[in-house]
Coordinates of C-alpha atoms in Angstrom, one line a residue:
X1 CA -0.1 0.0 0.0
X2 CA 1.5 3.1 -1.1
X3 CA 1.4 6.6 0.6
X4 CA -1.2 8.2 -1.7
X5 CA -3.5 5.6 -1.0
X6 CA -3.3 5.8 2.8
X7 CA -4.7 9.5 2.9
X8 CA -8.2 8.5 2.3
X9 CA -8.2 5.9 5.1
X10 CA -7.8 7.9 8.2
X11 CA -9.1 11.2 7.5
X12 CA -12.0 10.5 10.0
X13 CA -9.2 10.1 12.8
X14 CA -8.3 13.9 12.1
X15 CA -11.0 16.5 13.3
X16 CA -11.1 19.9 11.8
X17 CA -9.8 21.9 14.6
X18 CA -6.4 19.7 14.1
X19 CA -6.3 20.2 10.3
X20 CA -6.2 24.0 10.7
X21 CA -4.2 24.4 13.7
X22 CA -0.6 23.9 13.2
X23 CA 1.9 22.5 15.8
X24 CA 5.2 23.7 16.0
X25 CA 7.5 22.0 18.7
X26 CA 10.6 24.0 19.4
X27 CA 13.5 23.9 21.9
X28 CA 16.1 26.3 22.9
X29 CA 19.6 25.7 24.4
X30 CA 18.7 22.1 25.5
X31 CA 21.3 20.3 27.4
X32 CA 21.2 17.0 29.1
X33 CA 23.6 15.2 31.6
X34 CA 23.7 12.0 33.5
X35 CA 25.6 11.2 36.7
X36 CA 26.7 13.1 39.8
X37 CA 27.9 16.8 39.7
X38 CA 31.6 15.7 40.0
X39 CA 31.2 12.9 37.4
X40 CA 28.3 14.0 35.1
X41 CA 28.7 13.1 31.4
X42 CA 27.1 15.7 28.9
X43 CA 25.0 14.0 26.4
X44 CA 23.5 17.0 24.9
X45 CA 25.3 20.3 24.6
X46 CA 23.0 23.4 24.2
X47 CA 21.1 22.0 21.1
X48 CA 18.4 24.1 19.5
X49 CA 15.7 23.4 16.8
X50 CA 11.9 23.0 16.0
X51 CA 9.8 20.4 14.2
X52 CA 6.5 21.2 12.4
X53 CA 3.3 19.7 11.8
X54 CA 3.0 18.5 8.2
X55 CA 6.5 17.6 7.8
X56 CA 8.5 14.4 8.4
X57 CA 11.8 14.9 10.2
X58 CA 14.6 12.6 10.3
X59 CA 17.2 12.8 13.1
X60 CA 20.5 11.3 11.9
X61 CA 24.0 10.9 13.0
X62 CA 26.5 8.4 13.8
X63 CA 26.3 5.8 16.7
X64 CA 26.5 7.5 19.9
X65 CA 25.8 10.9 18.7
X66 CA 23.0 11.5 21.0
X67 CA 20.0 11.0 18.6
X68 CA 18.0 8.8 20.9
X69 CA 18.8 10.9 23.9
X70 CA 17.4 14.0 22.2
X71 CA 14.4 12.0 21.5
X72 CA 14.1 10.8 25.1
X73 CA 14.6 14.3 26.3
X74 CA 11.8 15.7 24.1
X75 CA 9.4 13.0 24.7
X76 CA 9.0 14.7 28.2
X77 CA 9.6 11.5 30.2
X78 CA 13.0 12.4 31.4
X79 CA 13.1 15.1 34.2
X80 CA 16.6 15.0 35.8
X81 CA 19.7 16.7 34.5
X82 CA 17.8 18.7 31.7
X83 CA 18.3 22.5 31.1
X84 CA 16.8 24.6 28.5
X85 CA 13.1 25.2 27.1
X86 CA 10.8 22.8 25.2
X87 CA 8.0 24.7 23.7
X88 CA 4.8 24.1 21.9
X89 CA 3.5 26.9 19.8
X90 CA 5.7 29.1 21.6
X91 CA 4.2 28.1 25.0
X92 CA 5.9 26.2 27.8
X93 CA 3.3 23.4 28.8
X94 CA 3.2 21.4 32.2
X95 CA 4.8 17.9 32.2
X96 CA 1.1 16.6 32.6
X97 CA -0.1 18.4 29.7
X98 CA 2.7 18.0 27.4
X99 CA 2.4 14.2 28.0
X100 CA -1.3 14.4 26.6
X101 CA -0.3 15.5 23.3
X102 CA 2.9 13.5 22.9
X103 CA 3.3 9.9 21.8
X104 CA 6.8 8.2 22.0
X105 CA 7.5 5.1 20.1
X106 CA 10.7 3.2 21.3
X107 CA 12.9 1.2 19.3
X108 CA 12.1 -2.1 20.9
X109 CA 8.4 -2.3 21.5
X110 CA 7.2 -5.2 23.7
X111 CA 3.6 -6.6 23.2
X112 CA 1.6 -8.8 25.4
X113 CA 2.0 -12.1 23.3
X114 CA -1.5 -13.5 23.7
X115 CA -3.7 -10.6 22.7
X116 CA -4.6 -10.3 19.2
X117 CA -4.0 -7.3 17.0
X118 CA -7.6 -6.2 17.2
X119 CA -7.8 -6.6 20.8
X120 CA -4.7 -4.8 21.2
X121 CA -5.7 -1.8 19.4
X122 CA -9.2 -2.1 21.0
X123 CA -7.7 -1.9 24.8
X124 CA -5.5 0.9 23.7
X125 CA -8.7 2.9 22.6
X126 CA -10.4 2.0 25.8
X127 CA -7.5 3.5 27.9
X128 CA -6.6 6.2 25.6
X129 CA -9.7 7.8 24.3
X130 CA -12.1 9.5 27.0
X131 CA -15.2 8.0 28.1
X132 CA -17.4 10.3 25.9
X133 CA -16.3 8.1 23.0
X134 CA -18.8 5.6 22.5
X135 CA -18.1 1.7 21.9
X136 CA -19.1 2.0 18.3
X137 CA -17.1 4.8 17.5
X138 CA -14.0 3.1 19.2
X139 CA -14.5 0.1 17.1
X140 CA -14.5 2.4 13.9
X141 CA -11.3 3.9 14.8
X142 CA -9.6 0.6 15.5
X143 CA -10.9 -0.8 12.1
X144 CA -9.5 2.5 10.4
X145 CA -6.2 2.1 12.0
X146 CA -6.0 -1.7 10.9
X147 CA -6.9 -0.5 7.4
X148 CA -4.2 2.3 7.6
X149 CA -1.5 -0.1 8.6
X150 CA -2.4 -3.0 6.2
X151 CA -3.1 -5.5 8.7
X152 CA -6.4 -6.8 7.7
X153 CA -4.9 -10.4 7.2
X154 CA -3.4 -10.4 10.7
X155 CA -6.0 -8.7 12.7
X156 CA -7.2 -11.7 14.5
X157 CA -3.6 -13.1 15.1
X158 CA -2.0 -13.0 18.4
X159 CA 1.1 -10.7 18.7
X160 CA 3.3 -13.6 19.5
X161 CA 2.9 -14.9 15.9
X162 CA 3.5 -11.5 14.2
X163 CA 6.5 -10.8 11.9
X164 CA 9.0 -7.9 12.9
X165 CA 7.3 -5.5 10.3
X166 CA 3.8 -6.1 11.6
X167 CA 4.9 -5.8 15.2
X168 CA 6.3 -2.5 14.3
X169 CA 3.1 -1.4 12.6
X170 CA 0.9 -2.6 15.6
X171 CA 3.0 -0.4 18.0
X172 CA 2.6 2.7 15.7
X173 CA -1.3 1.8 15.4
X174 CA -1.4 1.8 19.3
X175 CA -0.1 5.3 19.4
X176 CA -2.4 6.4 16.7
X177 CA -5.4 5.5 18.8
X178 CA -5.4 9.0 20.6
X179 CA -4.6 10.8 17.4
X180 CA -1.6 12.6 19.2
X181 CA -0.3 16.0 17.8
X182 CA 3.4 15.0 18.3
X183 CA 4.7 11.7 17.6
X184 CA 8.3 10.5 18.2
X185 CA 9.6 7.3 16.6
X186 CA 13.2 5.9 17.9
X187 CA 14.7 3.7 14.9
X188 CA 11.3 2.4 13.8
X189 CA 13.0 0.5 10.8
X190 CA 15.5 -1.4 13.2
X191 CA 15.7 -4.9 12.1
X192 CA 13.2 -4.8 9.1
X193 CA 14.0 -5.3 5.5
X194 CA 13.8 -2.7 2.7
X195 CA 10.3 -3.3 1.9
X196 CA 9.1 -3.2 5.3
X197 CA 11.2 -0.2 6.2
X198 CA 9.7 1.5 3.3
X199 CA 6.2 0.8 4.4
X200 CA 6.8 1.9 8.1
X201 CA 8.3 5.2 6.8
X202 CA 5.5 5.7 4.4
X203 CA 2.9 5.4 7.3
X204 CA 4.9 8.0 9.1
X205 CA 4.9 10.3 6.1
X206 CA 1.1 9.9 5.8
X207 CA 0.6 10.7 9.5
X208 CA 2.8 13.9 9.0
X209 CA 0.8 15.0 5.9
X210 CA -2.4 14.5 8.0
X211 CA -1.1 17.6 10.2
X212 CA 0.8 16.0 13.1
X213 CA 4.3 16.6 14.2
X214 CA 6.4 13.3 13.2
X215 CA 10.0 12.9 14.3
X216 CA 12.0 9.9 13.9
X217 CA 15.5 8.5 14.6
X218 CA 16.7 7.0 11.3
X219 CA 20.1 4.8 11.1
X220 CA 21.7 4.9 7.6
X221 CA 18.5 5.1 5.4
X222 CA 18.9 4.1 1.9
X223 CA 18.3 6.8 -0.8
X224 CA 14.6 5.8 -1.5
X225 CA 14.1 5.9 2.4
X226 CA 15.5 9.3 2.6
X227 CA 13.4 10.9 0.0
X228 CA 10.3 10.3 2.2
X229 CA 11.5 12.9 4.8
X230 CA 10.9 16.4 4.6
X231 CA 13.7 17.8 7.2
X232 CA 16.8 16.5 8.6
X233 CA 18.4 17.2 12.1
X234 CA 22.1 15.9 12.2
X235 CA 23.6 15.3 15.6
X236 CA 27.3 15.0 16.4
X237 CA 28.6 14.5 20.0
X238 CA 25.5 15.8 21.5
X239 CA 25.4 19.1 19.3
X240 CA 23.7 19.9 16.3
X241 CA 25.4 20.0 13.1
X242 CA 22.5 20.9 10.8
X243 CA 18.7 21.6 11.0
X244 CA 16.5 22.6 8.2
X245 CA 15.1 21.3 5.1
X246 CA 16.6 18.0 3.5
X247 CA 17.0 19.4 0.3
X248 CA 19.0 22.3 1.6
X249 CA 21.1 20.2 3.6
X250 CA 23.9 19.6 0.8
X251 CA 23.9 23.0 -0.4
X252 CA 24.3 24.4 3.4
X253 CA 27.3 22.0 3.6
X254 CA 28.8 23.2 0.2
X255 CA 28.7 26.9 1.5
X256 CA 31.3 25.9 4.2
X257 CA 33.3 24.1 1.6
X258 CA 32.2 20.5 2.5
X259 CA 31.3 19.1 -0.9
X260 CA 29.0 15.9 -1.2
X261 CA 30.5 13.7 -4.2
X262 CA 28.0 13.1 -7.0
X263 CA 25.5 10.3 -6.6
X264 CA 26.7 9.9 -2.8
X265 CA 23.7 9.1 -0.2
X266 CA 23.1 12.4 1.6
X267 CA 22.5 10.6 4.9
X268 CA 25.8 8.5 4.6
X269 CA 27.6 11.8 3.6
X270 CA 25.9 13.6 6.8
X271 CA 26.8 10.8 8.9
X272 CA 30.2 10.8 7.9
X273 CA 30.7 14.5 8.4
X274 CA 29.2 14.0 11.8
X275 CA 31.6 11.5 12.7
X276 CA 34.6 14.0 12.2
X277 CA 37.0 11.4 10.9
X278 CA 37.8 12.9 7.5
X279 CA 36.2 16.2 7.3
X280 CA 38.6 19.4 8.3
X281 CA 37.7 20.4 11.8
X282 CA 37.4 24.3 10.8
X283 CA 34.8 23.6 8.4
X284 CA 32.9 21.5 10.9
X285 CA 33.1 24.4 13.2
X286 CA 32.1 26.8 10.7
X287 CA 29.1 24.8 9.9
X288 CA 28.0 24.6 13.5
X289 CA 28.5 28.2 13.9
X290 CA 26.3 28.8 10.9
X291 CA 23.7 26.6 12.7
X292 CA 23.8 28.7 16.0
X293 CA 23.3 32.0 14.1
X294 CA 20.5 30.9 12.0
X295 CA 17.3 31.2 13.9
X296 CA 15.1 30.9 11.2
X297 CA 14.4 27.4 11.6
X298 CA 14.3 27.5 15.4
X299 CA 11.8 29.8 16.1
X300 CA 8.1 30.1 14.9
X301 CA 7.2 32.7 12.5
X302 CA 4.9 35.4 13.6
X303 CA 1.0 34.7 13.3
X304 CA 1.3 30.9 13.3
X305 CA 0.3 30.8 17.1
X306 CA -3.4 31.3 16.3
X307 CA -5.1 30.6 12.9
X308 CA -8.8 31.1 11.8
X309 CA -9.7 31.7 15.7
X310 CA -9.0 28.3 16.9
X311 CA -6.7 27.4 19.5
X312 CA -3.3 26.1 18.8
X313 CA -2.6 22.6 20.2
X314 CA -0.4 24.1 22.8
X315 CA -3.1 26.4 24.1
X316 CA -6.1 24.4 23.8
X317 CA -8.1 23.4 26.9
X318 CA -7.1 20.2 28.5
X319 CA -8.8 17.8 30.5
X320 CA -8.3 18.4 34.5
X321 CA -7.2 14.8 35.0
X322 CA -3.8 13.4 33.3
X323 CA -5.6 10.5 32.1
X324 CA -8.4 10.2 29.7
X325 CA -10.4 7.8 31.7
X326 CA -11.0 7.3 35.6
X327 CA -8.8 5.0 37.6
X328 CA -11.5 2.5 38.2
X329 CA -12.0 2.3 34.4
X330 CA -8.3 1.8 34.0
X331 CA -8.4 -1.1 36.7
X332 CA -11.5 -3.0 34.9
X333 CA -9.8 -2.8 31.4
X334 CA -6.5 -3.7 32.8
X335 CA -8.0 -6.6 34.8
X336 CA -9.7 -8.0 31.8
X337 CA -6.8 -7.8 29.5
X338 CA -4.5 -9.6 32.1
X339 CA -7.0 -12.3 32.8
X340 CA -7.6 -12.8 29.1
X341 CA -4.1 -13.0 28.5
X342 CA -3.7 -15.4 31.3
X343 CA -6.3 -17.7 30.0
X344 CA -4.9 -17.5 26.7
X345 CA -1.6 -18.8 28.0
X346 CA -3.2 -22.3 28.1
X347 CA 0.0 -24.3 28.6
X348 CA 1.0 -22.4 31.6
X349 CA -2.7 -22.3 33.2
X350 CA -3.2 -26.0 32.5
X351 CA 0.1 -26.9 33.9
X352 CA -0.5 -24.6 37.0
X353 CA -3.7 -26.4 37.8
X354 CA -2.4 -30.1 36.9
X355 CA 0.6 -29.7 39.0
X356 CA -1.5 -28.6 42.1
X357 CA -3.9 -31.5 41.6
X358 CA -1.2 -34.1 41.0
X359 CA 1.2 -33.0 43.7
X360 CA -1.9 -33.0 46.0
X361 CA -2.4 -36.5 45.4
X362 CA 1.1 -37.3 45.7
X363 CA 1.5 -35.6 49.0
X364 CA -2.0 -36.8 50.3
X365 CA -0.9 -40.7 49.7
X366 CA 2.6 -40.1 51.0
X367 CA 0.9 -38.8 54.2
X368 CA -2.0 -41.3 53.9
X369 CA -4.5 -41.1 56.9
X370 CA -2.2 -39.9 59.6
X371 CA -4.0 -36.7 60.6
X372 CA -5.8 -38.3 63.5
X373 CA -3.0 -40.7 64.5
X374 CA -1.2 -39.9 67.6
X375 CA 1.7 -42.3 66.8
X376 CA 2.5 -40.1 63.6
X377 CA 2.2 -36.7 64.8
X378 CA 5.7 -35.8 64.0
X379 CA 4.9 -36.9 60.2
X380 CA 1.8 -34.8 60.3
X381 CA 3.5 -31.6 61.5
X382 CA 6.0 -32.2 58.6
X383 CA 3.1 -32.4 56.4
X384 CA 2.0 -29.1 57.4
X385 CA 5.2 -27.5 56.3
X386 CA 5.4 -29.5 53.1
X387 CA 2.0 -28.2 52.2
X388 CA 3.0 -24.6 52.7
X389 CA 6.3 -25.0 50.9
X390 CA 4.6 -26.3 47.5
X391 CA 2.0 -23.3 47.7
X392 CA 4.7 -20.9 48.0
X393 CA 7.0 -22.1 45.4
X394 CA 4.5 -23.3 43.0
X395 CA 2.8 -19.8 43.1
X396 CA 5.9 -17.5 43.2
X397 CA 7.7 -19.1 40.5
X398 CA 4.8 -19.0 38.2
X399 CA 4.4 -15.2 38.7
X400 CA 8.2 -14.5 38.7
X401 CA 8.6 -16.2 35.1
X402 CA 6.0 -14.1 33.4
X403 CA 5.9 -10.8 35.3
X404 CA 9.2 -9.2 34.2
X405 CA 7.9 -9.8 30.5
X406 CA 5.0 -7.5 31.2
X407 CA 7.2 -5.0 32.9
X408 CA 8.4 -3.6 29.6
X409 CA 4.7 -3.1 28.4
X410 CA 3.7 -1.3 31.5
X411 CA 6.6 1.1 31.3
X412 CA 5.7 1.8 27.8
X413 CA 2.1 2.3 28.3
X414 CA 2.7 4.4 31.5
X415 CA 5.0 6.7 29.7
X416 CA 2.2 6.8 26.7
X417 CA -0.2 8.2 29.5
X418 CA -2.6 5.2 29.2
X419 CA -3.1 4.7 32.9
X420 CA -1.8 5.2 36.5
X421 CA 0.7 3.0 38.4
X422 CA -2.2 2.4 40.9
X423 CA -4.7 1.2 38.3
X424 CA -2.0 -1.2 37.2
X425 CA -0.9 -2.4 40.4
X426 CA -4.3 -3.3 41.6
X427 CA -5.1 -5.0 38.4
X428 CA -2.3 -7.3 38.6
X429 CA -2.9 -8.1 42.0
X430 CA -6.8 -8.9 41.2
X431 CA -6.3 -10.7 37.9
X432 CA -4.3 -13.6 39.0
X433 CA -6.0 -14.0 42.2
X434 CA -9.0 -16.4 41.0
X435 CA -6.4 -18.8 39.7
X436 CA -4.1 -18.7 42.7
X437 CA -7.2 -19.4 44.8
X438 CA -8.7 -22.2 42.9
X439 CA -5.1 -23.9 42.6
X440 CA -4.8 -23.5 46.3
X441 CA -8.3 -24.7 47.2
X442 CA -8.0 -27.7 44.9
X443 CA -4.7 -29.0 46.5
X444 CA -5.4 -28.3 50.0
X445 CA -8.7 -30.1 49.7
X446 CA -7.0 -33.0 48.2
X447 CA -4.2 -33.5 50.7
X448 CA -6.4 -32.7 53.6
X449 CA -9.1 -35.3 52.8
X450 CA -6.5 -38.2 51.7
X451 CA -4.1 -37.4 54.7
X452 CA -7.0 -37.6 57.2
X453 CA -7.2 -34.3 58.7
X454 CA -10.2 -33.2 60.8
X455 CA -13.0 -32.5 58.6
X456 CA -15.2 -30.3 60.8
X457 CA -16.0 -27.2 59.0
X458 CA -14.2 -24.8 61.5
X459 CA -10.9 -26.2 61.3
X460 CA -11.1 -27.0 57.8
X461 CA -11.8 -23.2 57.2
X462 CA -8.9 -21.9 59.2
X463 CA -6.6 -24.4 57.4
X464 CA -7.8 -23.2 54.0
X465 CA -7.7 -19.6 54.9
X466 CA -3.8 -20.2 55.9
X467 CA -3.2 -21.7 52.7
X468 CA -4.7 -18.9 50.8
X469 CA -3.1 -16.4 52.6
X470 CA 0.2 -18.1 51.9
X471 CA -0.6 -18.4 48.2
X472 CA -1.4 -14.6 48.3
X473 CA 1.9 -13.7 49.7
X474 CA 3.8 -15.9 47.2
X475 CA 1.9 -14.5 44.5
X476 CA 2.9 -10.7 45.5
X477 CA 6.3 -12.0 46.5
X478 CA 6.9 -13.4 43.0
X479 CA 5.6 -10.0 41.6
X480 CA 8.1 -7.9 43.8
X481 CA 11.0 -10.2 42.5
X482 CA 9.8 -9.9 38.8
X483 CA 9.5 -6.0 38.9
X484 CA 13.1 -5.5 40.6
X485 CA 15.0 -8.3 38.8
X486 CA 15.5 -9.2 35.4
X487 CA 14.0 -12.5 34.2
X488 CA 17.4 -14.3 34.1
X489 CA 18.1 -13.5 37.8
X490 CA 14.8 -13.4 39.4
X491 CA 14.2 -17.3 39.3
X492 CA 17.2 -17.7 41.6
X493 CA 16.5 -14.5 44.1
X494 CA 13.2 -15.8 45.0
X495 CA 14.1 -19.2 46.2
X496 CA 17.6 -17.8 47.8
X497 CA 15.6 -15.3 49.7
X498 CA 12.6 -17.6 50.7
X499 CA 14.8 -20.3 52.3
X500 CA 16.0 -18.0 55.3
X501 CA 12.4 -17.1 55.9
X502 CA 11.8 -21.0 56.3
X503 CA 14.5 -21.4 58.9
X504 CA 12.7 -19.1 61.3
X505 CA 9.2 -20.7 60.7
X506 CA 9.4 -22.7 64.0
X507 CA 9.3 -26.0 62.3
X508 CA 13.3 -26.7 62.2
X509 CA 14.1 -25.0 65.4
X510 CA 11.5 -23.9 67.9
X511 CA 11.2 -20.1 68.1
X512 CA 12.0 -20.3 71.8
X513 CA 15.4 -21.8 71.3
X514 CA 16.5 -19.4 68.6
X515 CA 19.6 -17.4 69.6
X516 CA 18.5 -13.8 70.6
X517 CA 20.2 -12.3 67.7
X518 CA 17.9 -14.0 65.3
X519 CA 14.6 -13.8 67.1
X520 CA 13.7 -10.3 65.3
X521 CA 13.5 -12.4 62.1
X522 CA 10.8 -14.6 63.1
X523 CA 8.5 -11.5 63.0
X524 CA 9.1 -11.0 59.4
X525 CA 8.8 -14.6 58.3
X526 CA 5.2 -15.5 56.7
X527 CA 6.2 -19.0 57.3
X528 CA 6.0 -18.6 61.0
X529 CA 2.6 -17.2 60.9
X530 CA 0.9 -19.9 58.6
X531 CA 2.8 -22.7 60.1
X532 CA 2.0 -21.8 63.5
X533 CA -1.6 -21.0 62.4
X534 CA -2.2 -24.5 60.6
X535 CA -0.9 -26.3 63.6
X536 CA -3.1 -24.4 66.1
X537 CA -6.0 -25.0 63.6
X538 CA -5.4 -28.6 63.7
X539 CA -4.6 -29.4 67.4
X540 CA -5.9 -26.3 69.1
X541 CA -9.3 -25.1 70.3
X542 CA -10.0 -28.3 72.6
X543 CA -9.4 -30.9 70.2
X544 CA -10.2 -34.3 71.5
X545 CA -7.8 -37.0 72.2
X546 CA -6.0 -38.5 68.9
X547 CA -6.4 -42.1 67.8
X548 CA -3.5 -44.3 69.3
X549 CA -2.7 -47.7 67.5
X550 CA 0.0 -48.5 70.2
X551 CA 0.1 -49.3 73.6
X552 CA 1.1 -45.8 74.6
X553 CA 1.0 -42.5 72.7
X554 CA 2.6 -39.4 74.2
X555 CA 1.2 -37.1 71.9
X556 CA -2.4 -38.5 72.2
X557 CA -3.4 -35.2 73.9
X558 CA -3.3 -32.4 71.3
X559 CA -2.0 -29.9 73.9
X560 CA 1.4 -32.0 74.2
X561 CA 1.9 -31.4 70.6
X562 CA 1.6 -27.6 71.1
X563 CA 3.8 -27.7 74.1
X564 CA 6.3 -29.7 71.9
X565 CA 6.3 -26.9 69.2
X566 CA 6.2 -24.0 71.8
X567 CA 2.7 -23.0 70.5
X568 CA 0.7 -23.6 73.6
X569 CA 0.2 -20.1 74.0
X570 CA 0.0 -19.2 70.3
X571 CA -3.3 -17.4 68.7
X572 CA -4.5 -18.5 65.4
X573 CA -6.1 -15.0 65.0
X574 CA -3.0 -13.4 66.1
X575 CA -1.1 -15.2 63.4
X576 CA -4.0 -14.3 61.0
X577 CA -3.5 -10.6 61.7
X578 CA 0.2 -10.6 61.5
X579 CA 0.0 -12.4 58.3
X580 CA -2.2 -9.8 57.1
X581 CA 0.2 -7.0 58.1
X582 CA 3.1 -8.8 56.3
X583 CA 1.1 -9.0 52.9
X584 CA 0.0 -5.5 53.2
X585 CA 3.7 -4.4 53.5
X586 CA 4.5 -6.5 50.7
X587 CA 2.0 -4.8 48.4
X588 CA 3.4 -1.5 49.6
X589 CA 6.9 -2.6 48.6
X590 CA 5.6 -3.9 45.3
X591 CA 3.9 -0.5 44.6
X592 CA 7.1 1.3 45.4
X593 CA 8.8 -1.1 43.2
X594 CA 6.8 -0.1 40.2
X595 CA 7.4 3.7 40.8
X596 CA 11.3 2.9 41.2
X597 CA 11.1 0.9 38.0
X598 CA 9.5 3.9 36.1
X599 CA 12.3 6.2 37.1

């Protein structure tokens, strides 16, 4: 599909105000450094320029010149270490308002693998469009974007089976949903063949012709690809080497004595100059001085701030909230999307339930009918710890293997102003909760029945509650590990940090016999509260004598079992309360880790 054919498709996506009101993004004396003051590194050095709606701009330069850094700064998501001004139609906007009109498509865009193309765009429409836009209109917008991007054939395919070019186009479509005025793309052709690259840049060209301000970092474009761009911004060592029309670039170089050979790719020649390897330094300095003195491209012309009485994009009335939808609606949409993706992951979901059921039967028959046998109390106490250990590792490891893969999607969508951290946090906790409860309930019911544990409702509910709370703890603990550590590290960190907590459970060493220095650690171990709670539920609350198949059974009286474990004064409800506090604090840590991850 060629560029001219695409213009007709997306006309409904652009309203009349946006057609008439131009958008000019200008930046002045922009600098950006990283690190401490004494050891800071300057990545952008006093650069200026402007990008206009209706024109497609290419940011080019050698590797390490600062192309992606400039795009990251202009996207509005970097806040520290920046000096200078970023203006929209000669007006400086707040960070919140700026994010509402800017879309940023990074070089590597992660997608939820089990969601289809149409569903991905539909969820994006639900999150990015205001509630005033009806369901039918959202569906129409999604269909128009699919047609625009030429993805009709793969509209119902899940993202995991898409090709590289289709993934790139889908990521562009997600940004198109909200019809942003300013769009940044970081090397959108990376990893694509020449045909797919041309198609992607053609889409960017069409979006610019519709009145958007479109800027793209491009790495060594071919001559055909370069012809699609209107303007060029050449970067070298964090400074601007050239800014202006692409057709004027070579003549401007010639004015300072830098002559481009005939039939030479203009982009390759600009990168060669920016690398400063073969060009005389005095000519480079003369060219950069010329760019500093030339303000015609940097500043807006008079009269472009208003047009036809319509407010410019930088001056329009913005919504009061940063996000287009309410937090409750964000939570509902994200929960539905997460649940759908989990169910679609049939292998993991089926394996999760199968393991719970099979291991339930294995553990149940290993400890067959010992729950009321006074001669096998020690084995039954071990049974309690085995049950808790399986619940923790089965649920924590399931989450820690999938959660890191979703973190990149979360960061990208948050930067795109789709939803708040709080809405995402609660959706992740709630979406996986039913599966966790179902798995833990099946497992605990099977093992307790086969192993002969008390069948009265009161004790069964207490044991089941402790098992569910342990599953809840392990779920959040796995999320916390997945949000902090990468996927190649987190599967090791989770078991390594859980084992010390098991030592302070009171199973291997009685709590009263621990050295004083280790006593405080028992208060942060969820294994202590769940193990203690399960034992008290099974043997406390005036349980009658246990059966004895021998001549004498010392532990026939349940109180003797509690005394052996130093739990005769323990309270189930105190354990229950402390476990709730531990889980609550873990949720707080998870929320803080998400905020930290965004920084």
